[in-house]
Amino acid sequence: MYAQMVKSEATTEAPELLAGFQARIDAGEKIEPKDWMPEGYRKTLIRQIGQHAHSEIVGQLPEGNWITRAPTLERKAILLAKVQDEAGHGLYLYCAAETLGVSRDELTEALLSGRMKYSSIFNYPTLNWADIGAVGWLVDGAAIMNQVPLQRTSFGPYSRAMIRICKEESFHQRQGYDIMMKMAQGTPEQKAMAQDALNRFWYPSLMMFGPSDKDSVHSAQSMAWKIKINTNDELRQKFVDQTVPQAEYLGLTIPDPELRWNEEKGGHDFSEPDWSEFFEVIKGNGPCNAERMEARQKAWDEGAWFREGLMAHARKRAAAKVAAE
Amino acid sequence: MVVALDLDHALFEGLCRMGDSTLVLGHRVSEWCGHAPVLEEDIALANIALDLIGQTQLWLGLAAQVEGKGKGKGRDADALAFRRDAWEFRNLLLVERPNGDFGHTLMRQFLFDAWHQPMLKALEGSSEARVAEIAAKAGREVAYHLERSADLVIRLGDGTEESHKRMQSALDRLWPYTGEMMTSDETDRALAGAGVMAAPDSIRPAWEAVAAEVLGEATLKIPEGSHMHKGGKQGTHSEHLGHMLATMQWLQRAYPDARW
């Protein structure tokens, strides 16, 4: 899940309209772009889909950091394919958001001015090759945990984008785990890299689900509208329960001394991440926030002449066509 | 027997010239990841880099087979990519040029694609079946590369004043690196004589026709100077290649016993 703490927008429409809308959602109908929808639903979705799209775009950077240092031709090709998929996910999601009446340029401006966020996870650095494995295994694993239920989300274009995205994400997670296997079974240095990557990515991955339910103020309305399907804590628990045996299989240690199986609840007990760190990262104080935004700003600014050049050429072509007619 | 051995050596060289050029250009293109001017270009660049790296696996894989023939075992494509030093690389100088601005990157791609496409077409007729197969597969990908780079060069050359200026300056800077693509040396002539690989000078008419057509439509002026840099195919490179290899080969060299 690449959307965290998406604020539900207030909505002020007449109660009968809202009740009719809710009845459609409760009946499992998909809401399509031309259907009537409450303003709050529209705005909340723009925020959530936009944040997800931005995360795919910014998420290219920590992985791109290793494309030029990938250790084999095969690994380089796989990583390129994965990053290409992510840019493609960004594209579908921006298109889904456009159906709600917001352009990609407007969303980009909102990202660059800091009015819109992207997932906290991409503000952490990728420091050794095993981090590329950990990003696939843990980060994509956490994303899938949230995106699989979102295939059933109430907004048609978002749901359809999620169906495509989930197919590709499960391949991403497998390739990440495959890197981790090679590293964990490799030389002592490789094993140390794998453990180091797990140590650094474990808690940031748990943060991807957003704050604990008791502190999550935006959930109720989004869940009623089926913009959000499960609570943050439900998904986090599921993620931990899925990941612990995978770490054991790799022979790696999850950096949590409190982690143990709880027979009674049928799941693991585990330590909460440091939420004060999470809120600092969201505020812009994570290890890589400044670099990530600088990189995006630079790409946008330095690309202006390119975008303008293409537009100017298109205008010339159109004028020539009119003149010829 | 002596002749056969020499031909294998020439073939190894020829295959490295193809594979090293796709490797180095694929690497350069991949440096853009996440930094392109529009999302569609991020996707296109990743796709092109991916094609080029895939082609590298085939060319260098075959080079390794040719090298190991009769010796039991030779190197593999990864050993050739990650364990040779700069003077053993046989790529064209053009492809190791740094990315520069996006206009530079596009112009480099176009000048290369306009050569790559007819070269692969010619290699499809190779008497060596494995060369012909790789060329046919790569050719399908490169037809798309050329279509895209030519289209963008035209649109930006004939876009705004600034985009025109940038494309012209990229062309002026890169033009002296194009001659090497179409100059044959002894290795090339030996391979062409045996019908195994096409002689680079035989590609010139096709290349010149595409370059003139596209650059003309782009309202760009082909530089007048006739001086051309050379040496890449023989292993004498610019300063840039060593830095690229330092990045690309670092993990393999720092942990030589590791499997990735």
Coordinates of C-alpha atoms in Angstrom, one line a residue:
Chain A
M1 CA 0.0 0.0 0.0
Y2 CA 1.5 3.3 -1.0
A3 CA -1.2 5.5 0.5
Q4 CA -0.9 6.4 4.2
M5 CA -3.0 8.6 6.4
V6 CA -5.3 9.6 3.5
K7 CA -7.6 12.2 5.0
S8 CA -11.3 11.6 4.3
E9 CA -12.9 14.7 2.9
A10 CA -16.1 16.1 4.4
T11 CA -19.1 15.8 2.3
T12 CA -22.2 18.0 2.5
E13 CA -24.7 16.6 0.0
A14 CA -28.3 15.9 0.8
P15 CA -28.8 12.9 3.0
E16 CA -31.1 11.1 0.5
L17 CA -28.4 11.3 -2.2
L18 CA -25.8 10.1 0.1
A19 CA -28.0 7.2 1.3
G20 CA -28.6 6.2 -2.3
F21 CA -24.9 6.3 -3.1
Q22 CA -24.1 4.2 0.0
A23 CA -26.8 1.7 -1.0
R24 CA -25.0 1.2 -4.4
I25 CA -21.7 0.6 -2.7
D26 CA -23.3 -1.7 -0.1
A27 CA -24.8 -3.7 -3.0
G28 CA -21.2 -4.1 -4.4
E29 CA -21.8 -2.0 -7.5
K30 CA -18.9 -0.2 -9.1
I31 CA -18.9 3.5 -9.2
E32 CA -17.9 4.8 -12.7
P33 CA -16.5 8.3 -13.5
K34 CA -19.7 9.6 -15.0
D35 CA -21.9 8.4 -12.1
W36 CA -23.0 10.9 -9.4
M37 CA -20.7 10.8 -6.4
P38 CA -20.3 12.8 -3.2
E39 CA -17.6 15.5 -3.4
G40 CA -15.9 13.9 -0.4
Y41 CA -15.7 10.5 -2.1
R42 CA -14.2 12.2 -5.2
K43 CA -11.7 14.2 -3.3
T44 CA -10.6 11.4 -1.0
L45 CA -10.1 9.1 -4.0
I46 CA -8.0 11.8 -5.8
R47 CA -5.8 12.1 -2.7
Q48 CA -5.4 8.3 -2.3
I49 CA -4.9 7.4 -6.0
G50 CA -2.6 10.4 -6.4
Q51 CA -0.5 9.4 -3.4
H52 CA -0.3 5.9 -4.7
A53 CA 0.8 7.2 -8.2
H54 CA 3.4 9.5 -6.7
S55 CA 4.8 6.6 -4.7
E56 CA 5.3 4.6 -7.8
I57 CA 7.2 7.5 -9.4
V58 CA 9.3 8.4 -6.4
G59 CA 9.8 4.6 -5.8
Q60 CA 11.8 4.4 -9.0
L61 CA 14.6 6.3 -7.3
P62 CA 15.8 4.0 -4.5
E63 CA 15.8 1.1 -7.0
G64 CA 17.3 3.1 -9.8
N65 CA 20.1 3.7 -7.3
W66 CA 21.2 0.1 -8.0
I67 CA 20.4 -0.4 -11.7
T68 CA 23.9 0.8 -12.7
R69 CA 25.5 -1.4 -10.1
A70 CA 23.4 -4.6 -10.6
P71 CA 25.9 -7.5 -10.3
T72 CA 24.9 -9.6 -13.4
L73 CA 23.2 -8.9 -16.7
E74 CA 20.2 -10.9 -15.7
R75 CA 19.8 -9.0 -12.4
K76 CA 20.2 -5.7 -14.3
A77 CA 17.5 -6.8 -16.8
I78 CA 15.1 -7.9 -14.1
L79 CA 15.5 -4.7 -12.1
L80 CA 15.0 -2.6 -15.3
A81 CA 11.8 -4.5 -16.0
K82 CA 10.6 -4.0 -12.5
V83 CA 11.2 -0.3 -12.5
Q84 CA 9.6 0.0 -15.9
D85 CA 6.5 -1.7 -14.5
E86 CA 6.4 0.8 -11.6
A87 CA 6.5 3.7 -14.0
G88 CA 3.7 2.0 -15.8
H89 CA 1.7 1.6 -12.6
G90 CA 2.2 5.3 -12.0
L91 CA 0.7 5.9 -15.5
Y92 CA -2.4 3.8 -14.9
L93 CA -3.0 5.4 -11.6
Y94 CA -2.6 9.0 -12.9
C95 CA -5.1 8.0 -15.7
A96 CA -7.5 6.6 -13.0
A97 CA -7.2 9.9 -11.1
E98 CA -7.8 11.9 -14.4
T99 CA -11.3 10.3 -14.6
L100 CA -12.1 12.1 -11.4
G101 CA -11.3 15.5 -13.0
V102 CA -7.7 16.2 -12.0
S103 CA -4.9 16.3 -14.5
R104 CA -1.5 14.6 -14.2
D105 CA 0.2 18.0 -14.3
E106 CA -1.9 19.3 -11.4
L107 CA -1.0 16.2 -9.4
T108 CA 2.7 16.6 -10.2
E109 CA 2.5 20.3 -9.1
A110 CA 0.9 19.2 -5.8
L111 CA 3.6 16.6 -5.3
L112 CA 6.4 19.1 -6.0
S113 CA 5.0 21.8 -3.8
G114 CA 4.6 19.3 -0.9
R115 CA 0.8 19.5 -0.8
M116 CA 0.6 15.8 -1.7
K117 CA 2.7 13.0 -0.2
Y118 CA 4.1 9.7 -1.3
S119 CA 4.7 6.6 0.8
S120 CA 7.1 7.1 3.7
I121 CA 9.1 4.0 2.7
F122 CA 10.7 5.7 -0.3
N123 CA 12.5 8.1 2.0
Y124 CA 14.8 5.3 3.2
P125 CA 18.0 4.7 1.4
T126 CA 19.1 1.6 -0.5
L127 CA 22.6 1.0 0.8
N128 CA 23.7 -2.4 -0.3
W129 CA 22.6 -4.8 -3.1
A130 CA 20.5 -6.9 -0.7
D131 CA 18.3 -3.8 -0.2
I132 CA 17.0 -4.4 -3.7
G133 CA 16.0 -7.9 -2.5
A134 CA 14.5 -6.4 0.7
V135 CA 12.5 -3.8 -1.3
G136 CA 10.9 -6.5 -3.4
W137 CA 10.4 -8.9 -0.5
L138 CA 9.2 -6.6 2.2
V139 CA 8.1 -3.3 0.5
D140 CA 6.3 -4.9 -2.4
G141 CA 5.1 -7.6 0.0
A142 CA 3.5 -5.0 2.2
A143 CA 2.1 -3.2 -0.9
I144 CA 0.5 -6.4 -2.2
M145 CA -1.1 -7.0 1.2
N146 CA -3.1 -3.8 0.8
Q147 CA -3.6 -3.8 -2.9
V148 CA -5.1 -7.3 -3.2
P149 CA -8.2 -6.2 -1.3
L150 CA -8.3 -2.9 -3.2
Q151 CA -9.0 -4.9 -6.4
R152 CA -12.5 -4.9 -4.8
T153 CA -12.6 -1.2 -4.2
S154 CA -15.8 0.7 -5.1
F155 CA -14.4 3.0 -7.8
G156 CA -14.2 1.1 -11.1
P157 CA -11.1 2.6 -12.7
Y158 CA -9.1 2.3 -9.4
S159 CA -10.3 -1.3 -9.0
R160 CA -9.3 -2.2 -12.6
A161 CA -5.9 -0.5 -12.2
M162 CA -5.3 -2.6 -9.1
I163 CA -6.1 -5.8 -10.8
R164 CA -3.4 -5.2 -13.4
I165 CA -0.9 -3.8 -10.8
C166 CA -1.3 -6.8 -8.4
K167 CA -0.3 -9.3 -11.2
E168 CA 2.9 -7.5 -11.7
E169 CA 3.6 -6.8 -8.0
S170 CA 3.6 -10.5 -7.2
F171 CA 6.3 -11.0 -9.7
H172 CA 8.2 -8.2 -8.1
Q173 CA 7.9 -9.8 -4.7
R174 CA 9.2 -13.1 -6.0
Q175 CA 12.2 -11.5 -7.6
G176 CA 13.0 -9.7 -4.3
Y177 CA 12.8 -12.9 -2.4
D178 CA 15.0 -14.7 -5.0
I179 CA 17.7 -12.0 -4.4
M180 CA 17.4 -12.5 -0.7
M181 CA 17.8 -16.3 -1.1
K182 CA 21.0 -15.9 -3.1
M183 CA 22.3 -13.5 -0.6
A184 CA 21.3 -15.4 2.5
Q185 CA 22.9 -18.6 1.0
G186 CA 25.9 -16.8 -0.3
T187 CA 29.3 -15.8 1.2
P188 CA 29.5 -14.5 4.7
E189 CA 29.6 -10.9 3.3
Q190 CA 26.5 -11.5 1.3
K191 CA 24.7 -12.9 4.3
A192 CA 25.7 -9.9 6.3
M193 CA 24.3 -7.6 3.6
A194 CA 21.0 -9.5 3.7
Q195 CA 20.7 -9.2 7.5
D196 CA 21.7 -5.6 7.3
A197 CA 18.9 -4.9 4.7
L198 CA 16.3 -6.7 6.8
N199 CA 17.4 -4.8 9.9
R200 CA 16.9 -1.5 8.2
F201 CA 13.8 -2.3 6.2
W202 CA 11.7 -4.2 8.8
Y203 CA 10.2 -1.3 10.8
P204 CA 9.8 1.1 7.8
S205 CA 7.9 -1.7 6.1
L206 CA 5.6 -2.0 9.1
M207 CA 5.0 1.7 8.9
M208 CA 3.7 1.4 5.4
F209 CA 0.3 0.3 6.7
G210 CA -0.1 3.6 8.5
P211 CA -0.6 4.4 12.2
S212 CA -2.3 2.0 14.6
D213 CA -6.1 1.8 14.3
K214 CA -6.6 3.6 17.6
D215 CA -4.7 6.6 16.2
S216 CA -6.1 6.4 12.7
V217 CA -8.7 9.0 12.4
H218 CA -9.5 8.8 8.7
S219 CA -10.6 5.2 8.3
A220 CA -14.3 5.0 9.1
Q221 CA -15.7 7.0 6.2
S222 CA -13.2 5.5 3.7
M223 CA -14.1 2.0 4.8
A224 CA -17.9 2.7 4.5
W225 CA -17.2 3.9 0.9
K226 CA -15.0 0.9 0.2
I227 CA -12.0 3.1 -0.7
K228 CA -10.3 1.3 2.1
I229 CA -11.1 -2.4 2.8
N230 CA -9.1 -3.5 5.8
T231 CA -7.8 -1.6 8.9
N232 CA -4.1 -0.7 9.2
D233 CA -3.6 -3.1 12.1
E234 CA -5.3 -6.0 10.4
L235 CA -3.1 -5.7 7.4
R236 CA 0.1 -5.2 9.5
Q237 CA -0.7 -8.4 11.5
K238 CA -1.2 -10.3 8.3
F239 CA 2.0 -9.0 6.8
V240 CA 4.0 -10.0 10.0
D241 CA 2.4 -13.5 10.0
Q242 CA 3.3 -14.0 6.4
T243 CA 6.8 -12.7 6.6
V244 CA 8.1 -14.4 9.8
P245 CA 8.3 -17.9 8.3
Q246 CA 9.9 -16.5 5.1
A247 CA 12.7 -14.9 7.2
E248 CA 13.2 -18.1 9.1
Y249 CA 13.5 -20.0 5.8
L250 CA 16.2 -17.5 4.8
G251 CA 18.0 -18.0 8.1
L252 CA 17.7 -14.3 8.9
T253 CA 16.7 -12.7 12.2
I254 CA 13.8 -10.2 12.3
P255 CA 15.2 -7.3 14.5
D256 CA 12.5 -7.6 17.2
P257 CA 13.3 -9.3 20.5
E258 CA 9.5 -9.2 21.4
L259 CA 8.5 -11.2 18.3
R260 CA 6.8 -14.5 19.3
W261 CA 3.9 -16.7 18.2
N262 CA 0.7 -16.1 20.2
E263 CA -1.3 -19.3 20.1
E264 CA -4.4 -17.7 21.6
K265 CA -4.8 -15.0 18.9
G266 CA -3.4 -17.3 16.2
G267 CA -0.8 -14.7 15.1
H268 CA 2.5 -13.2 16.1
D269 CA 3.0 -10.6 18.8
F270 CA 5.5 -8.0 17.7
S271 CA 6.9 -4.5 18.6
E272 CA 5.3 -1.4 17.1
P273 CA 7.6 0.7 14.9
D274 CA 8.7 4.0 16.4
W275 CA 5.8 6.2 15.4
S276 CA 7.6 9.4 16.2
E277 CA 10.1 8.4 13.5
F278 CA 7.2 7.8 11.1
F279 CA 5.7 11.2 11.7
E280 CA 9.1 12.9 11.2
V281 CA 9.5 11.1 7.9
I282 CA 6.0 12.2 6.8
K283 CA 6.8 15.8 7.8
G284 CA 9.8 15.7 5.5
N285 CA 12.6 14.7 7.9
G286 CA 13.4 11.2 6.7
P287 CA 16.9 10.3 5.6
C288 CA 16.1 10.8 1.9
N289 CA 13.1 13.2 1.7
A290 CA 15.2 16.1 0.5
E291 CA 17.1 14.1 -2.2
R292 CA 13.9 12.4 -3.5
M293 CA 12.1 15.7 -3.9
E294 CA 15.2 17.4 -5.4
A295 CA 15.5 14.6 -7.9
R296 CA 11.8 14.9 -9.0
Q297 CA 12.0 18.7 -9.1
K298 CA 15.1 18.6 -11.2
A299 CA 13.6 16.1 -13.7
W300 CA 10.5 18.3 -14.0
D301 CA 12.5 21.6 -14.4
E302 CA 15.1 20.3 -16.8
G303 CA 12.4 18.5 -18.8
A304 CA 10.4 21.7 -19.4
W305 CA 12.1 22.5 -22.7
F306 CA 11.5 18.9 -23.9
R307 CA 7.7 19.1 -23.1
E308 CA 7.4 22.6 -24.6
G309 CA 9.3 21.5 -27.7
L310 CA 6.9 18.6 -28.3
M311 CA 3.9 20.9 -27.8
A312 CA 5.2 23.5 -30.2
H313 CA 5.8 20.8 -32.8
A314 CA 2.3 19.5 -32.4
R315 CA 0.9 23.0 -32.9
K316 CA 2.9 23.4 -36.1
R317 CA 1.6 20.1 -37.4
A318 CA -1.9 21.1 -36.6
A319 CA -1.5 24.5 -38.3
A320 CA 0.0 22.9 -41.4
K321 CA -2.9 20.5 -41.6
V322 CA -5.4 23.3 -41.3
A323 CA -3.6 25.3 -44.0
A324 CA -3.5 22.2 -46.3
E325 CA -7.3 21.7 -46.0
Chain B
M1 CA 43.6 -24.8 -39.5
V2 CA 45.4 -21.5 -38.9
V3 CA 42.8 -19.7 -40.9
A4 CA 40.0 -21.2 -38.9
L5 CA 41.6 -20.2 -35.6
D6 CA 42.0 -16.6 -36.9
L7 CA 38.4 -16.5 -38.0
D8 CA 37.2 -17.6 -34.6
H9 CA 39.3 -14.8 -33.0
A10 CA 37.9 -12.3 -35.5
L11 CA 34.4 -13.5 -34.7
F12 CA 35.0 -13.1 -31.0
E13 CA 36.1 -9.6 -31.6
G14 CA 33.2 -8.9 -33.9
L15 CA 30.7 -10.2 -31.3
C16 CA 32.3 -8.1 -28.6
R17 CA 31.9 -5.1 -30.8
M18 CA 28.2 -5.7 -31.0
G19 CA 27.7 -6.8 -27.4
D20 CA 29.9 -4.2 -25.8
S21 CA 28.1 -1.4 -27.7
T22 CA 24.7 -2.6 -26.6
L23 CA 26.0 -3.1 -23.0
V24 CA 27.5 0.4 -22.8
L25 CA 24.5 2.1 -24.4
G26 CA 22.1 0.1 -22.3
H27 CA 24.0 1.2 -19.2
R28 CA 24.0 4.8 -20.2
V29 CA 20.2 4.8 -20.9
S30 CA 19.5 3.1 -17.6
E31 CA 21.2 6.0 -15.8
W32 CA 18.1 8.0 -16.6
C33 CA 15.9 5.8 -14.4
G34 CA 13.4 8.1 -12.5
H35 CA 14.9 11.3 -14.0
A36 CA 13.2 11.6 -17.4
P37 CA 11.3 14.7 -18.4
V38 CA 7.9 12.9 -18.6
L39 CA 6.7 9.6 -17.3
E40 CA 6.3 8.1 -20.8
E41 CA 10.0 8.7 -21.4
D42 CA 10.9 6.9 -18.1
I43 CA 9.0 3.9 -19.4
A44 CA 10.5 4.1 -22.9
L45 CA 14.0 4.5 -21.6
A46 CA 13.7 1.5 -19.2
N47 CA 12.3 -0.5 -22.1
I48 CA 15.1 0.4 -24.5
A49 CA 17.8 -0.3 -21.8
L50 CA 16.1 -3.6 -21.2
D51 CA 16.2 -4.5 -24.9
L52 CA 19.9 -3.5 -25.1
I53 CA 20.9 -5.5 -22.0
G54 CA 19.0 -8.5 -23.4
Q55 CA 20.8 -8.2 -26.7
T56 CA 24.1 -8.0 -24.7
Q57 CA 23.4 -11.3 -23.1
L58 CA 23.0 -12.9 -26.5
W59 CA 26.0 -11.3 -28.2
L60 CA 28.4 -11.8 -25.3
G61 CA 27.0 -15.2 -24.6
L62 CA 27.9 -16.2 -28.1
A63 CA 31.2 -14.5 -27.9
A64 CA 32.0 -16.6 -24.8
Q65 CA 31.0 -19.8 -26.6
V66 CA 33.2 -18.9 -29.6
E67 CA 36.1 -18.1 -27.2
G68 CA 35.7 -21.3 -25.3
K69 CA 35.4 -23.5 -28.3
G70 CA 37.7 -26.5 -28.1
K71 CA 39.1 -25.4 -24.7
G72 CA 36.5 -27.1 -22.6
K73 CA 35.3 -24.0 -20.9
G74 CA 35.6 -20.3 -21.5
R75 CA 34.1 -17.3 -19.8
D76 CA 30.4 -16.5 -19.8
A77 CA 28.5 -13.3 -20.8
D78 CA 28.7 -12.0 -17.2
A79 CA 32.5 -12.6 -17.0
L80 CA 32.9 -10.6 -20.2
A81 CA 30.7 -7.8 -19.1
F82 CA 31.9 -7.5 -15.5
R83 CA 35.5 -8.7 -15.5
R84 CA 37.2 -7.1 -18.5
D85 CA 39.0 -3.8 -18.1
A86 CA 38.4 -0.8 -20.4
W87 CA 41.1 -1.7 -23.0
E88 CA 39.4 -5.0 -23.6
F89 CA 36.0 -3.3 -24.4
R90 CA 35.2 -3.1 -28.1
N91 CA 32.2 -0.7 -28.0
L92 CA 31.8 2.3 -30.3
L93 CA 33.0 5.6 -28.8
L94 CA 29.6 7.1 -29.5
V95 CA 27.8 5.0 -27.0
E96 CA 30.1 5.8 -24.1
R97 CA 29.5 9.5 -24.4
P98 CA 27.9 10.8 -21.2
N99 CA 24.2 11.4 -21.2
G100 CA 24.3 15.2 -21.1
D101 CA 20.8 16.7 -21.3
F102 CA 17.9 14.8 -22.7
G103 CA 18.5 16.1 -26.2
H104 CA 22.0 14.7 -26.1
T105 CA 20.7 11.3 -25.0
L106 CA 18.1 11.3 -27.7
M107 CA 20.5 12.4 -30.5
R108 CA 23.1 9.7 -29.4
Q109 CA 20.3 7.1 -29.5
F110 CA 19.1 8.2 -33.0
L111 CA 22.6 8.3 -34.5
F112 CA 23.2 4.8 -33.1
D113 CA 19.8 3.4 -34.0
A114 CA 20.2 4.6 -37.6
W115 CA 23.3 2.4 -37.8
H116 CA 22.1 -0.4 -35.6
Q117 CA 19.0 -1.1 -37.6
P118 CA 20.6 -1.6 -41.1
M119 CA 23.6 -3.4 -39.4
L120 CA 21.2 -6.0 -37.9
K121 CA 19.4 -6.3 -41.1
A122 CA 22.7 -7.2 -42.8
L123 CA 23.6 -9.6 -40.1
E124 CA 20.4 -11.5 -40.6
G125 CA 22.1 -12.8 -43.7
S126 CA 25.1 -14.1 -41.9
S127 CA 26.5 -17.5 -42.8
E128 CA 26.8 -18.2 -39.1
A129 CA 23.3 -19.3 -38.0
R130 CA 23.7 -18.1 -34.4
V131 CA 24.6 -14.6 -35.6
A132 CA 21.6 -14.5 -38.0
E133 CA 19.3 -15.6 -35.2
I134 CA 20.4 -12.9 -32.7
A135 CA 20.2 -10.3 -35.4
A136 CA 16.7 -11.2 -36.3
K137 CA 15.5 -11.1 -32.8
A138 CA 17.3 -7.8 -32.0
G139 CA 16.2 -6.3 -35.3
R140 CA 12.6 -6.4 -34.2
E141 CA 13.3 -4.4 -31.1
V142 CA 15.6 -2.0 -32.8
A143 CA 13.1 -1.1 -35.5
Y144 CA 11.0 0.3 -32.7
H145 CA 14.0 2.1 -31.1
L146 CA 14.7 3.9 -34.4
E147 CA 11.1 4.8 -35.0
R148 CA 10.9 6.4 -31.5
S149 CA 14.3 8.2 -31.6
A150 CA 13.8 9.5 -35.2
D151 CA 10.3 10.8 -34.3
L152 CA 11.5 12.6 -31.2
V153 CA 14.5 14.1 -33.0
I154 CA 12.2 15.5 -35.7
R155 CA 9.7 16.9 -33.2
L156 CA 12.3 18.5 -31.0
G157 CA 14.5 19.8 -33.9
D158 CA 11.4 21.4 -35.3
G159 CA 9.9 22.4 -32.0
T160 CA 10.7 25.6 -30.1
E161 CA 13.8 27.7 -30.6
E162 CA 15.3 26.3 -27.5
S163 CA 14.6 22.6 -28.4
H164 CA 16.1 23.3 -31.8
K165 CA 19.2 24.8 -30.3
R166 CA 19.7 21.9 -27.9
M167 CA 19.2 19.3 -30.6
Q168 CA 21.6 21.1 -33.0
S169 CA 24.2 21.4 -30.3
A170 CA 23.9 17.7 -29.5
L171 CA 24.3 16.8 -33.2
D172 CA 27.4 19.1 -33.5
R173 CA 28.9 17.5 -30.4
L174 CA 28.2 13.9 -31.3
W175 CA 28.7 14.0 -35.1
P176 CA 32.5 13.3 -34.9
Y177 CA 31.7 10.0 -33.2
T178 CA 29.6 8.6 -36.1
G179 CA 32.4 7.9 -38.6
E180 CA 33.7 5.0 -36.5
M181 CA 30.5 3.1 -37.0
M182 CA 31.1 2.9 -40.7
T183 CA 34.8 2.3 -40.9
S184 CA 36.0 -1.2 -41.5
D185 CA 39.3 -2.5 -40.2
E186 CA 41.1 -5.8 -40.8
T187 CA 38.9 -7.7 -38.4
D188 CA 35.7 -6.4 -40.1
R189 CA 37.1 -7.3 -43.5
A190 CA 38.0 -10.8 -42.4
L191 CA 34.5 -11.4 -41.1
A192 CA 32.9 -9.8 -44.1
G193 CA 35.1 -11.9 -46.4
A194 CA 33.9 -15.1 -44.7
G195 CA 30.3 -13.9 -44.9
V196 CA 30.0 -14.0 -41.1
M197 CA 29.4 -10.4 -40.3
A198 CA 28.7 -7.3 -42.5
A199 CA 31.4 -4.8 -43.2
P200 CA 30.7 -1.6 -41.5
D201 CA 31.4 0.5 -44.6
S202 CA 28.6 -1.4 -46.4
I203 CA 26.2 0.2 -43.9
R204 CA 27.1 3.7 -44.8
P205 CA 24.6 4.3 -47.7
A206 CA 21.6 3.2 -45.5
W207 CA 22.8 5.2 -42.6
E208 CA 23.4 8.3 -44.5
A209 CA 20.0 8.1 -46.2
V210 CA 18.1 7.8 -42.8
A211 CA 20.3 10.5 -41.2
A212 CA 19.8 13.0 -44.0
E213 CA 16.0 12.4 -44.1
V214 CA 15.4 12.6 -40.4
L215 CA 17.8 15.5 -39.7
G216 CA 16.4 17.3 -42.7
E217 CA 12.9 17.0 -41.5
A218 CA 14.1 18.1 -38.0
T219 CA 15.5 21.3 -39.6
L220 CA 18.9 20.4 -38.2
K221 CA 22.1 21.0 -40.1
I222 CA 24.7 18.2 -40.5
P223 CA 28.0 19.6 -39.4
E224 CA 30.6 20.3 -42.1
G225 CA 33.8 19.1 -40.4
S226 CA 35.0 15.8 -41.6
H227 CA 37.2 14.8 -38.7
M228 CA 36.1 11.6 -37.0
H229 CA 37.2 10.0 -33.8
K230 CA 38.1 6.4 -33.7
G231 CA 39.6 3.7 -31.5
G232 CA 36.7 2.3 -29.5
K233 CA 36.4 -0.9 -31.6
Q234 CA 40.1 -1.6 -31.1
G235 CA 40.0 -0.8 -27.3
T236 CA 41.2 2.8 -27.1
H237 CA 38.4 4.6 -25.3
S238 CA 37.6 8.0 -23.9
E239 CA 38.1 8.7 -20.2
H240 CA 34.4 8.2 -19.6
L241 CA 34.4 4.4 -20.0
G242 CA 36.6 3.7 -17.0
H243 CA 34.3 5.6 -14.7
M244 CA 31.3 3.7 -16.1
L245 CA 33.0 0.4 -15.6
A246 CA 34.0 1.4 -12.0
T247 CA 30.3 1.7 -11.2
M248 CA 29.1 -1.2 -13.3
Q249 CA 31.7 -3.8 -12.3
W250 CA 32.1 -2.8 -8.6
L251 CA 30.1 -5.6 -6.9
Q252 CA 31.6 -8.3 -9.1
R253 CA 35.1 -7.1 -8.5
A254 CA 34.7 -6.3 -4.8
Y255 CA 33.3 -9.8 -4.1
P256 CA 34.8 -12.1 -6.7
D257 CA 33.7 -15.3 -5.0
A258 CA 30.1 -14.4 -4.7
R259 CA 27.2 -15.7 -6.8
W260 CA 24.4 -13.2 -7.3

